[in-house]
Coordinates of C-alpha atoms in Angstrom, one line a residue:
X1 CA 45.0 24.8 33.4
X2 CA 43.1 22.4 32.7
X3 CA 40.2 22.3 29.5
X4 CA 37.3 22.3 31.7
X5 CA 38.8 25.7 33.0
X6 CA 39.5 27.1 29.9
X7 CA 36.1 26.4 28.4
X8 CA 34.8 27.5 31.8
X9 CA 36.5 30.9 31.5
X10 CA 35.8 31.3 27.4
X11 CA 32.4 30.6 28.4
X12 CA 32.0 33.8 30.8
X13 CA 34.2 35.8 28.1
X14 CA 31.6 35.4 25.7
X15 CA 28.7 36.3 28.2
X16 CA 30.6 39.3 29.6
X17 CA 31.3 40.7 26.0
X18 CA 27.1 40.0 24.9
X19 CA 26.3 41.5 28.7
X20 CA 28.0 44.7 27.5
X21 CA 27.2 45.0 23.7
X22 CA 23.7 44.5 25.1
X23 CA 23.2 46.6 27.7
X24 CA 25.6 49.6 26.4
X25 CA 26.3 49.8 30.6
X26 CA 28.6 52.0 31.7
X27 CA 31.7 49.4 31.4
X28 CA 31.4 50.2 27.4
X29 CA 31.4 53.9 27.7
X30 CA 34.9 52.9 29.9
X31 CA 36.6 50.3 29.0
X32 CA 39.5 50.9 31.6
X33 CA 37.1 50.0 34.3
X34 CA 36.4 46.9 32.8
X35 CA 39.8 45.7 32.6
X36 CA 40.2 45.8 36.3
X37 CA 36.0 44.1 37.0
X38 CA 37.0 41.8 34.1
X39 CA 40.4 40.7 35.9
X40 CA 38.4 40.4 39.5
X41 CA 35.7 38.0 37.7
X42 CA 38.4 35.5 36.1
X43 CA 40.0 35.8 39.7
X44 CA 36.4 34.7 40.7
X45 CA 36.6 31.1 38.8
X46 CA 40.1 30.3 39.1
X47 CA 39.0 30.5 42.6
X48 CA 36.0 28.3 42.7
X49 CA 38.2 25.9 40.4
X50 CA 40.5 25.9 43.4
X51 CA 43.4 27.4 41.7
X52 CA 44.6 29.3 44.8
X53 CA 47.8 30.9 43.6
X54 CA 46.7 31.8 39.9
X55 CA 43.5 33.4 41.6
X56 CA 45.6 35.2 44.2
X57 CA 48.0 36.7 41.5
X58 CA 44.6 37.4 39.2
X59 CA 42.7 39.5 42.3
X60 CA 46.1 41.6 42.9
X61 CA 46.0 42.4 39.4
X62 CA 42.2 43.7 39.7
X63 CA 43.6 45.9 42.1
X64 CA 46.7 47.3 40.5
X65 CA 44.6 47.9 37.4
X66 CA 41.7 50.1 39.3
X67 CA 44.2 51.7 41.4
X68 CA 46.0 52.4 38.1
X69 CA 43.2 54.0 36.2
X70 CA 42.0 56.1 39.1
X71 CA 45.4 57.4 39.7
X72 CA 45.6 58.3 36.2
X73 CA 42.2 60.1 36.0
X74 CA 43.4 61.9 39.4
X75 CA 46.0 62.8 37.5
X76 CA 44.5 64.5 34.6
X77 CA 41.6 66.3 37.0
X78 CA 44.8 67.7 38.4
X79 CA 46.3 69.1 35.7
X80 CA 42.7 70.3 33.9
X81 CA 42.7 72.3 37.9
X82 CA 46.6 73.2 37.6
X83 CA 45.7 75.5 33.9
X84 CA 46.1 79.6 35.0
X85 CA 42.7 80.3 33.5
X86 CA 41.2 77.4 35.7
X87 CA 43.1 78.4 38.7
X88 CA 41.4 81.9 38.6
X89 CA 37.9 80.6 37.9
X90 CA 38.3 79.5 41.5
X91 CA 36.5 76.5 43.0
X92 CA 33.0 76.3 41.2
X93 CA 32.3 72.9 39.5
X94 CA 29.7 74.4 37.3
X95 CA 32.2 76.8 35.9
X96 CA 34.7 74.0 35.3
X97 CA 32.4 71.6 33.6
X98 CA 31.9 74.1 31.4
X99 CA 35.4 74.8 30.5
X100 CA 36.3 71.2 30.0
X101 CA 33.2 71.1 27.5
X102 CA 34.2 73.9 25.5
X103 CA 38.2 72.9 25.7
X104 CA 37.1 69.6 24.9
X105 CA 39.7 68.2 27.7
X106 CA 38.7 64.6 27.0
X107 CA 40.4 62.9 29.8
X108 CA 39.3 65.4 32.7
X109 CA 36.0 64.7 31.4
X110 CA 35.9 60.6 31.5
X111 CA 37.5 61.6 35.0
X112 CA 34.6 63.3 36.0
X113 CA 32.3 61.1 34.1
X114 CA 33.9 58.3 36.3
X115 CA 33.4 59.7 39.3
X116 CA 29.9 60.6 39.2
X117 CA 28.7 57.2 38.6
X118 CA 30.8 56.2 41.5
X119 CA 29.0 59.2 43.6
X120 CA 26.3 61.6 42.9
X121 CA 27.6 64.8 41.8
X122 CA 25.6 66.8 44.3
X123 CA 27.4 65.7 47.3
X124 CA 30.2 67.7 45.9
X125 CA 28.8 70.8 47.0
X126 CA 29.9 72.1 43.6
X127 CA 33.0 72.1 44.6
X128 CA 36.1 71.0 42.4
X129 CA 38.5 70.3 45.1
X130 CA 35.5 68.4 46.7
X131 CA 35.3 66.4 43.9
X132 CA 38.9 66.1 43.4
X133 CA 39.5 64.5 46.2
X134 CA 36.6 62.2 46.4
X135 CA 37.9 60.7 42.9
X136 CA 41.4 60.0 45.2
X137 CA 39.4 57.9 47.1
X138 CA 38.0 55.8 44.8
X139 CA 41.7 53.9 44.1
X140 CA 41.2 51.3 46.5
X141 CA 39.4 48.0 45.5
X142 CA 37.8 46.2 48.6
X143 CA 36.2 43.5 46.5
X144 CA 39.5 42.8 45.9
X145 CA 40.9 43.0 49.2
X146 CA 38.4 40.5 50.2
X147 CA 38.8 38.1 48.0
X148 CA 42.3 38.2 48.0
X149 CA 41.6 37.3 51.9
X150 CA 39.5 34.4 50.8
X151 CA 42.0 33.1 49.4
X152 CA 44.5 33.4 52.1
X153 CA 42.2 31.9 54.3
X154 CA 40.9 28.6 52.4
X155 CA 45.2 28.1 52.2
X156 CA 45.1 28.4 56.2
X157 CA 46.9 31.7 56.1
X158 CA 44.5 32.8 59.3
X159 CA 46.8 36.0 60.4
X160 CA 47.0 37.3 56.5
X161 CA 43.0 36.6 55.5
X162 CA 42.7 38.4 58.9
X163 CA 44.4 41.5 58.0
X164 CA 43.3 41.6 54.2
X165 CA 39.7 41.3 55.7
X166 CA 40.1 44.0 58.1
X167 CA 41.6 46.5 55.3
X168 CA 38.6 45.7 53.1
X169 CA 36.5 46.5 55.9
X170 CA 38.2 49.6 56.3
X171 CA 37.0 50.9 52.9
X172 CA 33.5 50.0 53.5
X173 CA 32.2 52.8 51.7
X174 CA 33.2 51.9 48.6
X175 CA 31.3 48.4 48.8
X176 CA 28.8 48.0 45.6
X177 CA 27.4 45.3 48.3
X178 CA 26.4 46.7 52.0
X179 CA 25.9 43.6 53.5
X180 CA 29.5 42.9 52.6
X181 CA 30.3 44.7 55.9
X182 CA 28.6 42.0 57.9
X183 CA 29.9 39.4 56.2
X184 CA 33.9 40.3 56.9
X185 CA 32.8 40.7 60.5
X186 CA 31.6 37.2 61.1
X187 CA 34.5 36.1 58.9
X188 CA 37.2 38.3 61.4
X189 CA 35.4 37.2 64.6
X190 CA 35.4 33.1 63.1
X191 CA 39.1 33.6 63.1
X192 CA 39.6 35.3 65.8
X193 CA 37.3 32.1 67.8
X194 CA 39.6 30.2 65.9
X195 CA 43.0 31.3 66.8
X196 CA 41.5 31.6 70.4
X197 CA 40.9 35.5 70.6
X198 CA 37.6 35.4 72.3
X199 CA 38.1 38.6 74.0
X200 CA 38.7 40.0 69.9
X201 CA 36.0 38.3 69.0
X202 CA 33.3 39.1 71.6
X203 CA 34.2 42.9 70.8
X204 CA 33.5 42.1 66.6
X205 CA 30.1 40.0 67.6
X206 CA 28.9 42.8 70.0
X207 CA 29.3 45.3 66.9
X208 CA 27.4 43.3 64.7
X209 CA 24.4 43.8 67.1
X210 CA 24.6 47.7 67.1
X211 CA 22.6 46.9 63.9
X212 CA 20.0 45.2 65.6
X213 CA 17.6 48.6 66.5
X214 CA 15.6 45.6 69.3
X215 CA 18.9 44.7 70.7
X216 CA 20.8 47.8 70.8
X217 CA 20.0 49.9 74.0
X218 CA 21.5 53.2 71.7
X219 CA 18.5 52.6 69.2
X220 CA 15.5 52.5 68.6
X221 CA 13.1 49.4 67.2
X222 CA 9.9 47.6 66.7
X223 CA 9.5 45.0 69.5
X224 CA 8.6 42.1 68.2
X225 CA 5.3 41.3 69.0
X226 CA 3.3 38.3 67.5
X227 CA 0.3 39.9 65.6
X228 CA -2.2 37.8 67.7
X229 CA -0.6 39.0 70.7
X230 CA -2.0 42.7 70.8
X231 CA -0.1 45.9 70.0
X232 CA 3.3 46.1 67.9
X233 CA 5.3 49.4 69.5
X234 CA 6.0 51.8 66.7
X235 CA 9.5 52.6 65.1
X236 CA 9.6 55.5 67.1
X237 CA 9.4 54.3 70.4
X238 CA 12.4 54.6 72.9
X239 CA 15.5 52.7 73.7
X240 CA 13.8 52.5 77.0
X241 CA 10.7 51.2 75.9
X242 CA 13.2 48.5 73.6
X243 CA 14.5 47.8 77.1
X244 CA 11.4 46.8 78.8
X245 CA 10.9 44.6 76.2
X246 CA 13.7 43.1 76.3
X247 CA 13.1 43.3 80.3
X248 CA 9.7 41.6 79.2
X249 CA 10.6 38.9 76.7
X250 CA 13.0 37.3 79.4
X251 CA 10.3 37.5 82.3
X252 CA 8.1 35.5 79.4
X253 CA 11.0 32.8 79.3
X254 CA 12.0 32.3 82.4
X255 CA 8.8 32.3 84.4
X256 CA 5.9 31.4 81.9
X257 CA 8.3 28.9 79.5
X258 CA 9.7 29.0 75.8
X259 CA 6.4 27.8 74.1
X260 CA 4.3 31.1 76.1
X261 CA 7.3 33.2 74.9
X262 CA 7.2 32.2 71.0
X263 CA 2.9 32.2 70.8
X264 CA 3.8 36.2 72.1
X265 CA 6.8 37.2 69.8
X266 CA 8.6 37.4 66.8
X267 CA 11.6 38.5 65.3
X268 CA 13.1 37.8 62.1
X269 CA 16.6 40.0 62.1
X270 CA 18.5 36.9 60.0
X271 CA 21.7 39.5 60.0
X272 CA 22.5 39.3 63.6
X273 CA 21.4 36.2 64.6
X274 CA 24.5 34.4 64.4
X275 CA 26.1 37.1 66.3
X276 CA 23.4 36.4 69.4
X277 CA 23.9 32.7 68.8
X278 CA 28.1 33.0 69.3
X279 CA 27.7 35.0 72.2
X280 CA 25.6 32.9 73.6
X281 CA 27.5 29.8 73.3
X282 CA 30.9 31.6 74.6
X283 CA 28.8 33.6 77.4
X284 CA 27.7 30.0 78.5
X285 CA 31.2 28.6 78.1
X286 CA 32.6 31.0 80.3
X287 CA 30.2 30.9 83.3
X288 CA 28.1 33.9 82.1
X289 CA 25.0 32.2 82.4
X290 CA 23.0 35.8 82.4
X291 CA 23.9 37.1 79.2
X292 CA 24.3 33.3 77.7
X293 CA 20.8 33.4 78.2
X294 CA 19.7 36.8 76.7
X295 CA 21.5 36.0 73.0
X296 CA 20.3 32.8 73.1
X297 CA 17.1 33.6 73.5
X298 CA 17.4 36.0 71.1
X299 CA 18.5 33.4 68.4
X300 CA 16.6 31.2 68.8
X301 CA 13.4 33.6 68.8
X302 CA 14.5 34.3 65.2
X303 CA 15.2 30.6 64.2
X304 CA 11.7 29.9 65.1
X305 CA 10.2 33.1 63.8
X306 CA 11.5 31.9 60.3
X307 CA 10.5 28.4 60.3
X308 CA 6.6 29.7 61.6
X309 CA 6.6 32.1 58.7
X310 CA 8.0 29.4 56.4
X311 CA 4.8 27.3 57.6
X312 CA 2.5 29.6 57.1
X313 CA 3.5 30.5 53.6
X314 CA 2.5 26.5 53.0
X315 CA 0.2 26.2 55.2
X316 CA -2.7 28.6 55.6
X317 CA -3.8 29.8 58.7
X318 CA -1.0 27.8 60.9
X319 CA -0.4 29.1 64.3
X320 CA 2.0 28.2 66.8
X321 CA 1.5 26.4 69.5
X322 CA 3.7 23.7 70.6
X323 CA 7.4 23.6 69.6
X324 CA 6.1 19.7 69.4
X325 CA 3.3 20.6 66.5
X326 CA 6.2 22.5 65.1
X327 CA 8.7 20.4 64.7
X328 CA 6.0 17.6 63.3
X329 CA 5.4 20.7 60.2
X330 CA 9.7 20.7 60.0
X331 CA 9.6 17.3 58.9
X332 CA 7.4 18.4 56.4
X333 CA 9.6 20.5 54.1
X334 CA 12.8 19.4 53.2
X335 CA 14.1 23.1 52.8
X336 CA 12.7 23.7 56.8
X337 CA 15.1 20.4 57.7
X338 CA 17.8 21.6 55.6
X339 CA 17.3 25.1 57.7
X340 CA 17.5 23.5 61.1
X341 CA 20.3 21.6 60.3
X342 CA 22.6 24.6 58.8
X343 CA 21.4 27.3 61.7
X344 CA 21.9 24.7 64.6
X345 CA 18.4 24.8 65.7
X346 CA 18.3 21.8 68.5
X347 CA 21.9 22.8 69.4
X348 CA 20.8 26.3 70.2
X349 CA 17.5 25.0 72.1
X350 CA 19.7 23.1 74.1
X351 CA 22.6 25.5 75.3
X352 CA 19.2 28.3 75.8
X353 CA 17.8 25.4 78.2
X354 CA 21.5 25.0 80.1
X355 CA 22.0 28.8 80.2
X356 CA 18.6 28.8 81.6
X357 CA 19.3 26.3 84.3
X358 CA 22.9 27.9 85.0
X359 CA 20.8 30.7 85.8
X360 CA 18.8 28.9 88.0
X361 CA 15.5 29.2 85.9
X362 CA 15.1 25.5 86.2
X363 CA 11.8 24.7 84.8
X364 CA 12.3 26.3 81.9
X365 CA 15.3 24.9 80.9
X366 CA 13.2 21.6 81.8
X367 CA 10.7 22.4 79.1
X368 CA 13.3 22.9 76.6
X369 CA 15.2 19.7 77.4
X370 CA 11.9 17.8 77.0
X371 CA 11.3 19.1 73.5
X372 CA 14.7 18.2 72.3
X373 CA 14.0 14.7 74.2
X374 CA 10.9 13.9 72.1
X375 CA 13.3 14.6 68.5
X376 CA 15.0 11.9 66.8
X377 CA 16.2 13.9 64.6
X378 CA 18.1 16.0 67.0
X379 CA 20.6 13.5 67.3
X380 CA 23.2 14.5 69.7
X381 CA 21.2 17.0 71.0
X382 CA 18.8 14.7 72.1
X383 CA 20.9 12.8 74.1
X384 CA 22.6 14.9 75.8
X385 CA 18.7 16.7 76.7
X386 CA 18.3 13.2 78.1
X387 CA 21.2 13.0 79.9
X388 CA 20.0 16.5 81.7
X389 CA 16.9 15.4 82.3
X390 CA 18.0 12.2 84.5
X391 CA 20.7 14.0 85.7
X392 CA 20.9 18.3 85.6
X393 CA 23.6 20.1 85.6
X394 CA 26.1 23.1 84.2
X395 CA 28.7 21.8 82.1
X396 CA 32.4 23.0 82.2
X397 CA 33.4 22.9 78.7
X398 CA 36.7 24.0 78.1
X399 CA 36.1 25.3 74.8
X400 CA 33.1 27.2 73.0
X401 CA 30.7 24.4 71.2

């Protein structure tokens, strides 16, 4: 290792140890549980530092170490539980706590301590067993399951980061971080599009969006309606009202064009965006121009519905108009260019515009094709809008873009 890593990690030592001295967190009441957060941290720079294999053996120890101490505390709730006085107390957790107390059965009581700032005791339903057997679940480590995939896949191990990705998905209620769930399912369905499993990972995409409540004809949502516009449908409304909108929004598109559709609605639902803009491109791909059409439309509704409130924040009383005017307030902000550039802004205007025209909603896809026409900085995008515009047609790509 080299000295820049060790003064990287003694570093982090030192902060760790004042974090905990200062805050008197829980990791200082239990020191076991910091052995195994501890290991999965170090794990954490070797990995950055691109030390693959020491980070690898480091975030398999972070898992032996918390299955270790949980299997350990399971073990001494179970014998506290096994005692003949205990047994015939029956099942009340009341009446246990207060045996352990007056025992003083130290280890059944860090156990329990444990596990109730892991869950709240009164989803145990005061039950011992109940709470027995939630502590057994608590072995498994899906941080470390992740990163332990991470690291399989930045060494090209697709087939093992895949399966280490899908067990720490499986334990997703044991994530400290919700949105972690999201995050292995783009990372399973970018594999999957890599190793050529579309059909794999259309089905992973498609669950993402059952967490879209506007998308998702099983839910219910808040249409997305641009203040200006009139009324915002409540929360409470339908799926079949979410559906007309839907129904709505692509009438808008496809017969009045994209700018009438984004001065009527907005949507900013960042978490499934990329989901909408995947589809879209493999729907287009695969002569689906429909649906192509629908995601797309949906992404790029939310692209734009974070660069207009971006705008506004700087710029008081801006209102959209013209994807034109827009795209002159882009150039503006550096973060807004930076923005367009990672989320594939022109590349999604311009595969919305040839789903559009595959679906023979030709003068709207003309409108789009225009816009991208007019941007230098759209770069390829721009040509090939140009190269539509003297010539139309539906491309037969024989891969997704």
């Amino acid at each position: 290792m080299t000295g820049t890593s060790v003064k990287g990690i003694n570093f982090f030592s030192f902060f760790l140890l004042l974090f905990v001295f200062c805050t008197g967190s829980a990791f200082a009441q239990n020191p076991a549980r910091l052995d195994w957060w501890y290991t999965l941290e170090r794990g954490k720079i070797m990995f950055r530092q691109g030390d693959y294999g020491n980070a690898l053996l480091t975030f398999e120890d972070a898992r032996r170490l918390r299955r270790a101490m949980y299997e350990r505390m399971e073990r001494n709730l179970i014998d506290l539980l096994s005692i003949r006085e205990v047994r015939r107390m029956g099942d009340s957790l009341d009446v246990v706590e207060r045996f352990i107390q007056d025992r003083r059965y130290a280890d059944a009581a860090d156990a329990l301590e444990e596990l109730y700032y892991r869950i709240p005791r009164d989803r145990f339903n005061n039950s011992a067993s109940a709470a027995l057997a939630a502590l057994g679940t608590l072995k498994d480590y899906p941080e470390a399951e992740y990163w332990i995939g991470e690291t399989y896949l930045v060494e090209g191990e697709l087939k093992l980061a895949q399966n280490q990705f899908q067990k720490a998905l499986a334990l997703r209620q044991l994530f400290d971080n919700p949105g972690l769930a999201t995050e292995l399912l783009y990372k399973i369905a970018a594999i999957c599009r890599t190793r050529q499993e579309y059909n794999e990972m259309e089905r992973i995409l498609q669950s993402i969006l059952t967490g879209d409540t506007l998308w998702s004809s099983g839910g219910s949502g808040e249409a997305p309606r641009n203040p200006q516009a009139g009324r915002t449908p409540s929360q409470a409304e339908s799926s079949s009202t979410i559906s007309f909108t839907r129904q709505a929004m692509t009438r808008t598109l496809e017969n009045n064009g994209i700018e009438r559709f984004l001065m009527l609605y907005r949507y900013a639902n960042t978490e499934t965006v990329e989901a909408h803009k995947q589809l879209g491109f493999y729907y287009y791909v695969s002569g689906r121009h429909s649906r192509a059409e629908e995601h797309l439309m949906f992404a790029f509704l939310v692209q734009n519905t974070i660069i207009i409130d971006e705008v506004i924040r700087h710029t008081y009383g801006f209102a959209f108009e013209t994807l034109e005017k827009l795209a002159v307030e882009i150039n503006r902000y550096p973060l807004l260019l930076e923005y367009v550039e990672k989320s594939g802004y022109y590349k999604t205007a311009y595969y919305l515009g040839a789903s559009l025209y595959g679906n023979g909603k030709t003068a709207a896809a003309m409108d789009i094709w225009n816009f991208l026409a007019a941007q230098n900085q759209a770069g390829e995008w721009q040509a090939r809008a140009r190269g539509q515009l003297r010539s139309p047609h539906v491309e037969r790509a024989l891969e997704m873009p």
